[in-house]
Coordinates of C-alpha atoms in Angstrom, one line a residue:
Chain A
M1 CA 52.5 -68.1 27.9
I2 CA 52.7 -70.5 30.8
C3 CA 51.1 -73.7 29.7
N4 CA 52.1 -76.2 32.4
F5 CA 53.3 -76.4 36.0
D6 CA 57.0 -76.9 35.1
Q7 CA 56.9 -73.6 33.2
L8 CA 55.0 -72.0 36.1
L9 CA 57.7 -73.0 38.5
S10 CA 60.6 -71.8 36.3
H11 CA 58.9 -68.5 35.7
A12 CA 58.2 -67.9 39.4
Q13 CA 61.9 -68.7 40.1
S14 CA 63.0 -66.3 37.5
L15 CA 61.1 -63.5 39.3
G16 CA 63.3 -63.8 42.4
T17 CA 62.4 -64.5 46.1
R18 CA 59.2 -63.0 47.5
I19 CA 58.2 -62.6 51.2
V20 CA 55.3 -64.6 52.5
A21 CA 53.6 -63.5 55.7
I22 CA 52.0 -66.3 57.6
A23 CA 49.0 -65.5 59.8
G24 CA 48.9 -68.0 62.7
A25 CA 52.2 -69.6 61.7
Q26 CA 52.0 -72.4 64.3
D27 CA 50.6 -74.6 61.6
E28 CA 52.3 -77.4 59.9
A29 CA 50.5 -77.1 56.6
A30 CA 51.3 -73.5 56.3
L31 CA 54.9 -73.8 57.4
S32 CA 55.5 -76.7 55.1
A33 CA 54.1 -74.7 52.2
L34 CA 56.6 -72.0 52.9
L35 CA 59.5 -74.5 53.3
E36 CA 58.7 -76.2 50.0
A37 CA 58.8 -72.8 48.3
R38 CA 62.0 -71.7 50.2
K39 CA 63.8 -74.8 49.0
M40 CA 63.1 -73.7 45.4
G41 CA 64.2 -70.1 46.1
L42 CA 60.7 -68.8 45.6
A43 CA 60.0 -67.3 49.1
E44 CA 61.2 -66.3 52.5
G45 CA 58.8 -66.0 55.4
K46 CA 57.7 -63.7 58.2
L47 CA 55.8 -65.7 60.8
F48 CA 53.1 -64.2 62.9
G49 CA 51.7 -66.3 65.8
N50 CA 52.6 -68.3 68.9
R51 CA 56.4 -68.1 68.9
S52 CA 57.0 -71.2 71.0
A53 CA 54.6 -73.4 69.0
I54 CA 56.1 -72.1 65.8
I55 CA 59.6 -72.9 66.9
R56 CA 58.5 -76.4 68.0
I57 CA 57.0 -77.1 64.5
L58 CA 60.1 -75.7 62.7
E59 CA 62.3 -77.9 64.8
S60 CA 60.2 -81.0 64.0
L61 CA 60.5 -80.1 60.3
E62 CA 64.3 -79.9 60.9
V63 CA 64.6 -76.2 60.0
E64 CA 66.5 -73.6 62.1
P65 CA 64.0 -71.1 63.5
E66 CA 66.7 -68.4 63.2
A67 CA 66.1 -68.4 59.5
F68 CA 62.8 -66.7 60.0
E69 CA 61.5 -63.4 61.4
I70 CA 59.0 -64.5 64.1
R71 CA 56.6 -62.1 65.7
D72 CA 54.9 -63.4 68.8
F73 CA 51.1 -63.0 69.3
P74 CA 49.1 -64.7 71.9
D75 CA 45.9 -64.6 70.0
E76 CA 44.6 -65.5 66.5
V77 CA 43.1 -62.2 65.7
G78 CA 46.2 -60.2 66.6
A79 CA 48.5 -62.4 64.6
T80 CA 46.2 -62.3 61.6
Q81 CA 45.8 -58.5 61.7
A82 CA 49.5 -58.1 62.0
A83 CA 50.3 -60.4 59.1
V84 CA 47.7 -58.5 56.9
E85 CA 49.1 -55.2 58.0
C86 CA 52.6 -56.4 57.1
V87 CA 51.5 -57.2 53.5
R88 CA 49.5 -53.9 53.3
R89 CA 52.7 -51.9 54.1
G90 CA 54.6 -53.8 51.4
E91 CA 56.8 -55.6 53.9
A92 CA 55.6 -58.9 52.6
D93 CA 54.2 -59.8 49.2
I94 CA 51.9 -62.8 49.8
L95 CA 49.5 -63.6 52.7
L96 CA 49.4 -67.2 53.7
K97 CA 46.8 -68.6 56.1
G98 CA 48.1 -70.7 59.0
K99 CA 46.2 -71.5 62.2
T100 CA 43.5 -68.9 62.0
Q101 CA 40.0 -69.3 60.9
T102 CA 39.2 -68.4 57.3
A103 CA 36.5 -66.0 58.6
V104 CA 39.0 -64.1 60.8
L105 CA 41.5 -63.9 57.9
L106 CA 38.9 -62.6 55.5
K107 CA 37.7 -60.1 58.0
A108 CA 41.2 -58.7 58.4
V109 CA 41.7 -58.7 54.6
L110 CA 38.4 -56.9 54.0
D111 CA 39.0 -54.2 56.6
P112 CA 38.6 -50.9 54.7
E113 CA 41.4 -49.2 56.6
H114 CA 43.9 -51.9 57.6
G115 CA 43.1 -54.6 55.1
L116 CA 44.0 -55.6 51.5
R117 CA 40.6 -54.6 50.1
T118 CA 40.2 -53.5 46.4
P119 CA 37.0 -52.8 44.5
R120 CA 37.0 -56.4 43.5
L121 CA 35.3 -59.4 45.1
L122 CA 37.6 -62.0 46.6
S123 CA 37.3 -65.4 44.9
D124 CA 39.2 -68.6 44.9
A125 CA 40.9 -69.9 41.8
F126 CA 41.9 -73.6 41.6
V127 CA 44.2 -74.5 38.8
F128 CA 45.0 -78.0 37.7
E129 CA 47.2 -79.4 34.9
D130 CA 45.4 -81.7 32.5
P131 CA 48.1 -84.0 31.0
H132 CA 45.8 -85.0 28.2
R133 CA 45.5 -81.5 26.7
S134 CA 47.9 -80.7 23.9
E135 CA 48.7 -76.9 24.2
N136 CA 47.6 -75.0 27.3
K137 CA 47.4 -77.7 30.0
L138 CA 46.4 -75.4 32.8
V139 CA 42.7 -75.3 33.5
M140 CA 41.0 -73.2 36.3
I141 CA 38.0 -74.0 38.4
T142 CA 36.3 -71.1 40.3
D143 CA 34.9 -70.4 42.9
G144 CA 35.1 -73.3 45.2
G145 CA 36.4 -71.5 48.2
V146 CA 34.9 -68.1 49.0
N147 CA 31.5 -67.2 47.5
I148 CA 28.7 -69.6 48.5
A149 CA 25.9 -68.8 46.1
P150 CA 27.2 -65.9 44.0
D151 CA 24.6 -63.7 42.3
L152 CA 25.0 -62.4 38.7
Q153 CA 27.2 -59.4 39.7
Q154 CA 29.4 -61.6 41.9
K155 CA 29.7 -64.2 39.1
I156 CA 31.0 -61.5 36.8
Q157 CA 33.6 -60.5 39.3
I158 CA 34.6 -64.2 39.8
V159 CA 35.1 -64.4 36.0
Q160 CA 37.2 -61.2 36.0
N161 CA 39.5 -62.5 38.8
A162 CA 40.1 -65.7 36.9
V163 CA 40.7 -63.9 33.7
D164 CA 43.2 -61.6 35.5
L165 CA 45.1 -64.7 36.6
A166 CA 45.1 -66.1 33.1
H167 CA 46.5 -62.8 31.8
L168 CA 49.2 -62.9 34.4
L169 CA 50.1 -66.4 33.1
G170 CA 50.4 -64.9 29.6
N171 CA 47.1 -66.1 28.3
S172 CA 45.7 -62.9 26.8
N173 CA 42.3 -64.2 25.8
P174 CA 41.3 -67.2 27.9
K175 CA 38.3 -69.3 27.0
V176 CA 35.7 -69.2 29.8
A177 CA 32.9 -71.7 30.2
L178 CA 30.0 -70.9 32.5
L179 CA 29.0 -74.4 33.7
S180 CA 25.7 -75.9 34.6
A181 CA 24.1 -79.3 34.5
V182 CA 22.9 -78.7 30.9
E183 CA 24.0 -76.7 27.9
T184 CA 20.5 -75.3 27.1
V185 CA 19.1 -72.2 28.7
S186 CA 16.3 -73.3 31.0
P187 CA 14.3 -70.8 33.1
S188 CA 13.9 -73.5 35.7
I189 CA 17.6 -73.8 36.2
P190 CA 18.8 -70.3 37.3
S191 CA 22.5 -71.1 36.6
T192 CA 21.7 -71.5 32.9
V193 CA 20.0 -68.1 32.8
D194 CA 23.0 -66.4 34.5
A195 CA 25.3 -68.1 32.1
A196 CA 23.4 -66.9 29.1
I197 CA 23.4 -63.3 30.4
I198 CA 27.1 -63.2 31.2
A199 CA 28.0 -64.8 27.8
K200 CA 26.0 -62.1 26.0
M201 CA 27.7 -59.4 28.1
N202 CA 31.0 -60.7 26.8
Q203 CA 29.8 -60.7 23.3
R204 CA 28.7 -57.1 23.7
G205 CA 32.1 -56.1 24.9
Q206 CA 31.0 -55.5 28.5
I207 CA 33.4 -58.1 29.8
K208 CA 36.7 -57.9 28.0
G209 CA 39.9 -59.8 27.7
C210 CA 38.4 -63.3 27.3
T211 CA 35.9 -65.3 25.3
I212 CA 33.0 -66.5 27.3
D213 CA 30.3 -69.1 26.5
G214 CA 27.6 -70.7 28.5
P215 CA 25.6 -72.5 29.7
L216 CA 27.8 -75.5 29.0
A217 CA 27.8 -78.9 30.7
L218 CA 31.2 -80.3 31.7
D219 CA 31.4 -82.7 28.8
N220 CA 30.9 -80.1 26.1
A221 CA 33.0 -77.5 27.9
I222 CA 36.2 -79.7 28.0
C223 CA 35.7 -82.4 25.3
K224 CA 35.6 -81.3 21.6
E225 CA 34.0 -84.6 20.6
A226 CA 31.2 -84.2 23.1
A227 CA 30.6 -80.7 21.9
Q228 CA 30.5 -81.9 18.3
I229 CA 28.1 -84.8 19.0
K230 CA 25.7 -82.3 20.6
G231 CA 26.1 -79.9 17.7
I232 CA 27.3 -77.0 19.9
D233 CA 28.7 -74.1 17.8
S234 CA 30.9 -72.2 20.2
P235 CA 34.4 -70.8 20.4
V236 CA 34.8 -72.1 23.9
A237 CA 33.2 -75.6 23.8
G238 CA 35.7 -78.4 24.0
E239 CA 38.6 -76.2 24.9
A240 CA 37.5 -74.1 27.9
E241 CA 40.5 -72.9 30.1
I242 CA 38.4 -71.3 32.9
L243 CA 35.5 -73.3 34.3
V244 CA 33.1 -71.1 36.2
C245 CA 30.8 -73.1 38.4
P246 CA 27.4 -71.8 39.6
N247 CA 28.0 -72.3 43.4
I248 CA 30.6 -73.1 45.9
E249 CA 29.6 -76.8 46.2
S250 CA 29.9 -77.5 42.5
A251 CA 33.2 -75.8 42.1
N252 CA 34.7 -77.4 45.2
L253 CA 33.5 -80.9 44.4
L254 CA 34.7 -80.5 40.8
A255 CA 38.1 -79.3 41.8
K256 CA 38.6 -82.0 44.4
S257 CA 37.6 -84.6 41.8
T258 CA 40.5 -83.6 39.6
T259 CA 42.8 -84.4 42.6
F260 CA 41.3 -87.4 44.1
W261 CA 39.9 -89.2 41.1
A262 CA 41.8 -88.0 38.1
G263 CA 45.1 -87.6 39.9
F264 CA 45.9 -84.2 38.4
R265 CA 48.4 -81.8 40.0
L266 CA 47.0 -78.6 41.4
G267 CA 47.6 -75.1 42.8
H268 CA 45.2 -72.7 44.3
L269 CA 44.9 -69.1 45.6
I270 CA 42.5 -66.3 46.4
M271 CA 42.4 -63.5 43.9
G272 CA 40.8 -60.0 44.2
A273 CA 42.7 -58.5 47.2
S274 CA 45.7 -56.2 46.7
A275 CA 48.0 -59.2 47.3
P276 CA 47.6 -62.9 46.6
I277 CA 46.2 -64.9 49.5
L278 CA 47.0 -68.6 50.0
I279 CA 45.0 -71.0 52.0
P280 CA 46.8 -74.3 52.0
S281 CA 44.8 -77.4 53.0
R282 CA 46.2 -80.0 55.3
V283 CA 45.3 -82.5 52.6
D284 CA 47.4 -80.6 49.9
T285 CA 50.5 -82.5 48.8
P286 CA 53.9 -80.8 49.1
D287 CA 53.7 -80.3 45.3
A288 CA 50.4 -78.5 45.6
K289 CA 51.7 -76.3 48.3
L290 CA 54.7 -75.4 46.2
L291 CA 52.6 -74.7 43.1
S292 CA 50.3 -72.5 45.2
V293 CA 53.2 -70.3 46.4
A294 CA 54.4 -70.1 42.8
F295 CA 51.0 -68.7 41.7
G296 CA 51.3 -66.3 44.6
V297 CA 54.8 -65.2 43.5
I298 CA 53.6 -64.5 40.0
V299 CA 50.4 -62.7 41.1
S300 CA 52.3 -60.6 43.7
H301 CA 54.3 -59.0 40.8
R302 CA 51.2 -57.2 39.7
K303 CA 49.4 -56.1 42.8
M304 CA 45.8 -55.6 42.2
Chain B
M1 CA 26.8 -108.3 46.6
I2 CA 27.6 -106.7 43.2
C3 CA 30.9 -104.9 43.6
N4 CA 31.9 -104.1 40.0
F5 CA 30.4 -103.8 36.5
D6 CA 31.5 -107.2 35.3
Q7 CA 29.4 -108.7 38.2
L8 CA 26.6 -106.3 37.3
L9 CA 26.4 -107.6 33.7
S10 CA 26.6 -111.2 34.6
H11 CA 23.9 -110.8 37.2
A12 CA 21.6 -108.9 34.8
Q13 CA 22.2 -111.6 32.2
S14 CA 21.3 -114.3 34.7
L15 CA 17.9 -112.6 35.2
G16 CA 16.8 -113.2 31.6
T17 CA 15.7 -110.9 28.9
R18 CA 13.5 -107.9 29.8
I19 CA 11.4 -105.7 27.5
V20 CA 12.5 -102.1 26.9
A21 CA 9.9 -99.5 25.6
I22 CA 11.5 -96.7 23.8
A23 CA 9.6 -93.3 23.8
G24 CA 10.5 -91.6 20.5
A25 CA 12.5 -94.5 19.1
Q26 CA 13.8 -92.6 16.0
D27 CA 16.9 -91.8 18.0
E28 CA 20.3 -93.3 17.5
A29 CA 21.5 -93.0 21.1
A30 CA 18.4 -94.8 22.4
L31 CA 18.4 -97.5 19.7
S32 CA 22.1 -98.2 20.1
A33 CA 21.6 -98.6 23.9
L34 CA 18.9 -101.2 23.2
L35 CA 21.1 -102.9 20.6
E36 CA 24.1 -103.1 22.9
A37 CA 21.8 -104.7 25.5
R38 CA 20.2 -107.0 23.0
K39 CA 23.6 -108.4 21.9
M40 CA 24.2 -109.4 25.5
G41 CA 20.8 -111.1 25.8
L42 CA 19.6 -108.5 28.3
A43 CA 16.7 -106.9 26.5
E44 CA 14.3 -106.8 23.6
G45 CA 12.5 -103.7 22.5
K46 CA 9.2 -102.2 21.7
L47 CA 9.6 -99.0 19.7
F48 CA 7.2 -96.1 19.9
G49 CA 7.7 -93.2 17.4
N50 CA 8.1 -92.3 13.8
R51 CA 8.1 -95.7 12.0
S52 CA 9.9 -94.7 8.9
A53 CA 12.6 -92.8 10.8
I54 CA 13.0 -95.7 13.1
I55 CA 13.5 -98.1 10.2
R56 CA 16.0 -95.9 8.6
I57 CA 18.1 -95.7 11.7
L58 CA 17.9 -99.5 12.3
E59 CA 19.0 -100.1 8.8
S60 CA 21.9 -97.7 9.2
L61 CA 22.9 -99.7 12.3
E62 CA 22.6 -102.9 10.2
V63 CA 19.8 -104.4 12.1
E64 CA 16.6 -105.9 10.6
P65 CA 13.6 -103.8 11.6
E66 CA 11.5 -107.0 11.7
A67 CA 13.2 -107.9 14.9
F68 CA 11.2 -105.2 16.8
E69 CA 7.6 -104.3 17.5
I70 CA 7.3 -100.8 16.1
R71 CA 4.3 -98.6 16.9
D72 CA 3.9 -95.6 14.6
F73 CA 3.1 -92.2 16.2
P74 CA 3.3 -88.9 14.3
D75 CA 4.0 -86.9 17.4
E76 CA 6.4 -86.9 20.4
V77 CA 3.7 -86.7 23.1
G78 CA 1.6 -89.6 21.7
A79 CA 4.7 -91.8 21.3
T80 CA 5.8 -91.0 24.8
Q81 CA 2.4 -91.6 26.4
A82 CA 2.1 -94.9 24.6
A83 CA 5.5 -96.1 25.7
V84 CA 4.7 -95.1 29.3
E85 CA 1.3 -96.8 29.1
C86 CA 3.0 -100.0 27.8
V87 CA 5.3 -100.1 30.8
R88 CA 2.4 -99.3 33.2
R89 CA 0.4 -102.3 31.8
G90 CA 3.4 -104.6 32.4
E91 CA 4.0 -105.2 28.7
A92 CA 7.4 -103.7 29.0
D93 CA 9.8 -103.6 32.0
I94 CA 12.0 -100.6 31.4
L95 CA 11.3 -97.1 29.9
L96 CA 14.0 -95.7 27.7
K97 CA 14.0 -92.1 26.5
G98 CA 14.5 -91.5 22.8
K99 CA 13.7 -88.5 20.7
T100 CA 11.3 -86.8 23.2
Q101 CA 12.0 -84.0 25.5
T102 CA 12.8 -85.0 29.1
A103 CA 10.0 -82.7 30.3
V104 CA 7.5 -84.5 28.1
L105 CA 8.7 -87.9 29.3
L106 CA 8.6 -86.9 33.0
K107 CA 5.1 -85.4 32.5
A108 CA 3.9 -88.7 31.1
V109 CA 5.6 -90.7 33.8
L110 CA 4.2 -88.5 36.6
D111 CA 0.6 -88.6 35.2
P112 CA -1.5 -89.9 38.2
E113 CA -3.7 -92.0 36.1
H114 CA -1.7 -93.2 33.1
G115 CA 1.9 -92.8 34.4
L116 CA 4.4 -94.7 36.5
R117 CA 4.0 -92.5 39.6
T118 CA 4.7 -93.8 43.1
P119 CA 4.8 -91.9 46.4
R120 CA 8.5 -91.5 45.8
L121 CA 10.3 -88.5 44.1
L122 CA 12.0 -89.3 40.9
S123 CA 15.8 -88.9 41.0
D124 CA 18.8 -89.7 38.9
A125 CA 21.4 -92.2 40.1
F126 CA 24.8 -92.1 38.3
V127 CA 27.0 -95.1 39.1
F128 CA 30.7 -95.3 38.3
E129 CA 33.3 -98.0 38.9
D130 CA 36.4 -96.7 40.8
P131 CA 39.2 -99.2 39.9
H132 CA 41.3 -97.9 42.8
R133 CA 38.8 -99.2 45.5
S134 CA 39.5 -102.6 46.9
E135 CA 36.1 -104.1 47.8
N136 CA 33.0 -102.4 46.5
K137 CA 34.1 -100.5 43.5
L138 CA 30.6 -99.1 42.6
V139 CA 30.0 -95.6 43.8
M140 CA 26.8 -93.6 43.2
I141 CA 26.4 -89.8 42.6
T142 CA 23.0 -88.3 43.0
D143 CA 21.0 -86.3 41.8
G144 CA 22.6 -84.8 38.7
G145 CA 19.6 -85.2 36.4
V146 CA 16.1 -84.5 37.8
N147 CA 15.9 -82.3 40.9
I148 CA 17.4 -78.8 40.4
A149 CA 17.6 -77.5 44.0
P150 CA 16.2 -80.1 46.3
D151 CA 14.8 -79.1 49.7
L152 CA 15.4 -81.2 52.8
Q153 CA 12.4 -83.5 52.2
Q154 CA 13.5 -84.0 48.6
K155 CA 17.1 -84.7 49.6
I156 CA 15.8 -87.4 52.0
Q157 CA 13.9 -89.1 49.1
I158 CA 16.9 -88.8 46.8
V159 CA 18.9 -90.6 49.5
Q160 CA 16.2 -93.3 49.8
N161 CA 16.1 -93.9 46.0
A162 CA 19.9 -94.4 45.9
V163 CA 19.8 -96.6 49.0
D164 CA 17.1 -98.7 47.2
L165 CA 19.4 -99.1 44.3
A166 CA 22.3 -100.2 46.6
H167 CA 20.0 -102.7 48.2
L168 CA 19.1 -104.2 44.8
L169 CA 22.8 -104.6 44.2
G170 CA 23.0 -106.6 47.4
N171 CA 24.6 -103.8 49.5
S172 CA 22.4 -104.0 52.5
N173 CA 23.8 -101.1 54.4
P174 CA 25.4 -98.6 52.0
K175 CA 27.6 -95.7 53.3
V176 CA 26.0 -92.4 52.3
A177 CA 28.0 -89.1 52.3
L178 CA 26.1 -85.8 52.1
L179 CA 28.5 -83.7 50.3
S180 CA 29.2 -80.0 50.6
A181 CA 32.3 -77.7 50.0
V182 CA 33.4 -78.2 53.6
E183 CA 33.0 -80.8 56.3
T184 CA 32.0 -78.4 59.1
V185 CA 28.4 -77.3 59.7
S186 CA 28.2 -73.6 58.7
P187 CA 24.9 -71.7 59.0
S188 CA 26.0 -69.6 56.0
I189 CA 26.2 -72.7 53.8
P190 CA 22.7 -74.2 53.7
S191 CA 23.9 -77.5 52.2
T192 CA 26.0 -78.2 55.4
V193 CA 22.9 -77.6 57.5
D194 CA 20.7 -80.0 55.5
A195 CA 23.5 -82.6 55.7
A196 CA 23.7 -82.3 59.5
I197 CA 19.9 -82.7 59.8
I198 CA 19.7 -85.8 57.5
A199 CA 22.7 -87.4 59.2
K200 CA 21.0 -87.0 62.6
M201 CA 17.7 -88.4 61.2
N202 CA 19.6 -91.5 60.2
Q203 CA 21.2 -91.8 63.6
R204 CA 17.8 -91.6 65.2
G205 CA 16.5 -94.4 63.0
Q206 CA 14.3 -92.1 60.9
I207 CA 16.1 -93.1 57.7
K208 CA 16.9 -96.8 57.7
G209 CA 18.9 -99.3 55.7
C210 CA 22.1 -97.2 55.4
T211 CA 24.7 -95.3 57.4
I212 CA 24.7 -91.6 56.6
D213 CA 27.2 -88.9 57.5
G214 CA 27.6 -85.3 56.5
P215 CA 28.5 -82.7 55.8
L216 CA 31.6 -84.1 54.1
A217 CA 33.8 -82.6 51.5
L218 CA 34.7 -84.9 48.6
D219 CA 38.3 -85.5 49.8
N220 CA 37.2 -86.8 53.2
A221 CA 34.2 -88.7 51.9
I222 CA 36.2 -90.8 49.5
C223 CA 39.8 -90.8 50.8
K224 CA 40.6 -92.4 54.2
E225 CA 43.9 -90.6 54.5
A226 CA 42.2 -87.2 53.9
A227 CA 39.6 -88.0 56.5
Q228 CA 42.4 -89.0 59.0
I229 CA 44.4 -85.9 58.3
K230 CA 41.4 -83.8 59.1
G231 CA 40.6 -85.9 62.2
I232 CA 37.1 -86.8 61.1
D233 CA 35.6 -89.6 63.2
S234 CA 32.9 -91.1 61.0
P235 CA 31.8 -94.5 59.8
V236 CA 31.3 -93.1 56.3
A237 CA 34.3 -90.8 55.8
G238 CA 36.9 -92.3 53.4
E239 CA 34.6 -95.1 52.2
A240 CA 31.4 -93.5 51.0
E241 CA 29.4 -95.6 48.5
I242 CA 26.6 -93.0 47.8
L243 CA 27.6 -89.4 47.2
V244 CA 24.6 -87.1 47.6
C245 CA 25.3 -83.7 46.2
P246 CA 23.4 -80.6 47.3
N247 CA 22.1 -79.5 43.9
I248 CA 21.8 -80.6 40.2
E249 CA 24.9 -78.7 39.1
S250 CA 27.3 -80.2 41.7
A251 CA 26.0 -83.7 41.1
N252 CA 26.1 -83.4 37.3
L253 CA 29.6 -81.8 37.1
L254 CA 31.0 -84.3 39.6
A255 CA 29.5 -87.3 37.7
K256 CA 30.8 -86.0 34.4
S257 CA 34.3 -85.4 35.9
T258 CA 34.5 -89.2 36.6
T259 CA 33.9 -89.9 32.9
F260 CA 35.8 -87.1 31.2
W261 CA 38.8 -86.6 33.6
A262 CA 39.2 -89.8 35.6
G263 CA 38.1 -92.1 32.7
F264 CA 35.9 -94.3 34.9
R265 CA 33.1 -96.5 33.4
L266 CA 29.6 -95.5 34.2
G267 CA 25.9 -96.4 34.1
H268 CA 22.9 -94.2 35.0
L269 CA 19.2 -94.4 35.5
I270 CA 16.2 -92.7 37.1
M271 CA 14.8 -94.2 40.2
G272 CA 11.5 -93.6 42.1
A273 CA 9.0 -94.5 39.4
S274 CA 7.2 -97.9 39.3
A275 CA 9.8 -99.0 36.6
P276 CA 13.3 -97.9 35.9
I277 CA 13.7 -95.0 33.4
L278 CA 16.8 -94.7 31.2
I279 CA 17.9 -91.5 29.6
P280 CA 20.9 -92.3 27.5
S281 CA 23.1 -89.4 26.4
R282 CA 24.4 -89.0 22.9
V283 CA 27.8 -88.7 24.6
D284 CA 27.5 -92.0 26.4
T285 CA 29.8 -94.7 25.2
P286 CA 28.3 -98.1 24.0
D287 CA 29.6 -99.5 27.3
A288 CA 27.8 -96.9 29.3
K289 CA 24.6 -97.5 27.4
L290 CA 24.9 -101.3 28.0
L291 CA 25.6 -100.8 31.7
S292 CA 22.6 -98.5 32.1
V293 CA 20.3 -101.1 30.6
A294 CA 21.8 -103.7 33.0
F295 CA 20.9 -101.4 35.9
G296 CA 17.4 -101.1 34.4
V297 CA 17.1 -104.9 34.2
I298 CA 18.1 -105.4 37.8
V299 CA 15.8 -102.7 39.1
S300 CA 12.9 -103.9 36.9
H301 CA 12.9 -107.1 38.9
R302 CA 11.7 -105.3 41.9
K303 CA 9.2 -102.8 40.7
M304 CA 8.8 -99.9 43.1

């Protein structure tokens, strides 16, 4: 089982080099993510976009453009569709967003004929390393990137995508906390009601491969002492490994707090398509970009 | 201007002792909050609730029960109404929740005749100290405690309550960030639309005494470098002092992340009534309880 980011990187390296297709590759954040991963032997790239702009950025990053297959496209949509198609045909393993709008990328990915669609919902998984944890230090937060206000069915699929990722990291029965502002079920707070329903579905064997509890507040999900003080009897409380937030704002704010306040390392990717999708942020550190590609490498070995 | 918690405590001490009324005082979290504050000369207490249970807890905390005015009530509702009435008559300055349900407390507070109602909405303000900031280290997060899914009008009142608190701390023009998952206005994410509207109202002078911007994501609200990388031109970005979250879950999770992941100190209280209301958590540290009473002392000097 992969319990920290050093283990993640060694494991990804042991799997051999994978091919990353960049949609709109004239983008420094995207190219630098690829270059970080290339230095570590994790990935090579196929670049789709404005050739002259791509070459200019590669040169500014002191990399020989000849090292990459570059396919020239004048427009964002064409470059994106071609990158997606390349992954769909198995000529690349990981899709990486460059200078293209997320909406354009997701539209191409979700195209029933030419995309990377599966029966699953797409959802974002943000993973951070909590140095204070003793065993498994990798904790996921979802979904802070794709689904704005998921309904019950969508939340279940978000859980399943995160559980899939945990399984791929060797965690065969991750502990899932469905977060809200409180740990009691309150009909006036819909997120607590959804949490209670999903937890019961897990208990009845309708959602497998994980142990789910909720509603939980952050304190009692991640801190054993807090759970004890509140008298919460739960197999998840205090040691949750997947934190499922009720909406995009809570997941996104919580995830960013781990980076900007707590100073934890991170990686992130989109699950649920037939190949992993990476959306590097301009604000991501080189380390975060590298770790995100490492997640992509590991996930790409079991296409969904 | 009060820029950190040490200054907050000295200022509260300089204002002299205030009277705290505890509703349902047979509660260790509440009594220990009072006792922390009493040690520092901030507060004395009037205790409403089950007398014998109160005395038992005081004795277990090694305090002489004779030091307090105790009023015996067999039931939660009676004790709560009496504590609220005591504050309403000016015989106490701060209302502190003990063993009574929050719903019962708020109902008593909002009673038009016997409560502490004002034209304002009640909202929770959570304040933490960010040791990495250079000048004003006190940052607020709101509303993680009262309003579940505030609409536009309610968000405006939540902003005003937080701005009031900033003014009472001597910050005459706080920087307010309306947070969402992204910093662009997207009709599919209602929180970004509300943020844009409220920011414009501030620019037009409809909300005064502060500088508001939004939507902002957490990174560009609190980190200047992140704001620069994303090219955000804003008087708030990178140095927000009040973080307004779009719903109770996002505010509550974000606030708890500062405590449980980043390890920051905190205080919290409810604004918008005619006196400050404190709701100590069993999970709050003694320091957090003391700081919350210190906020209560300062706010109680300008009843709203």
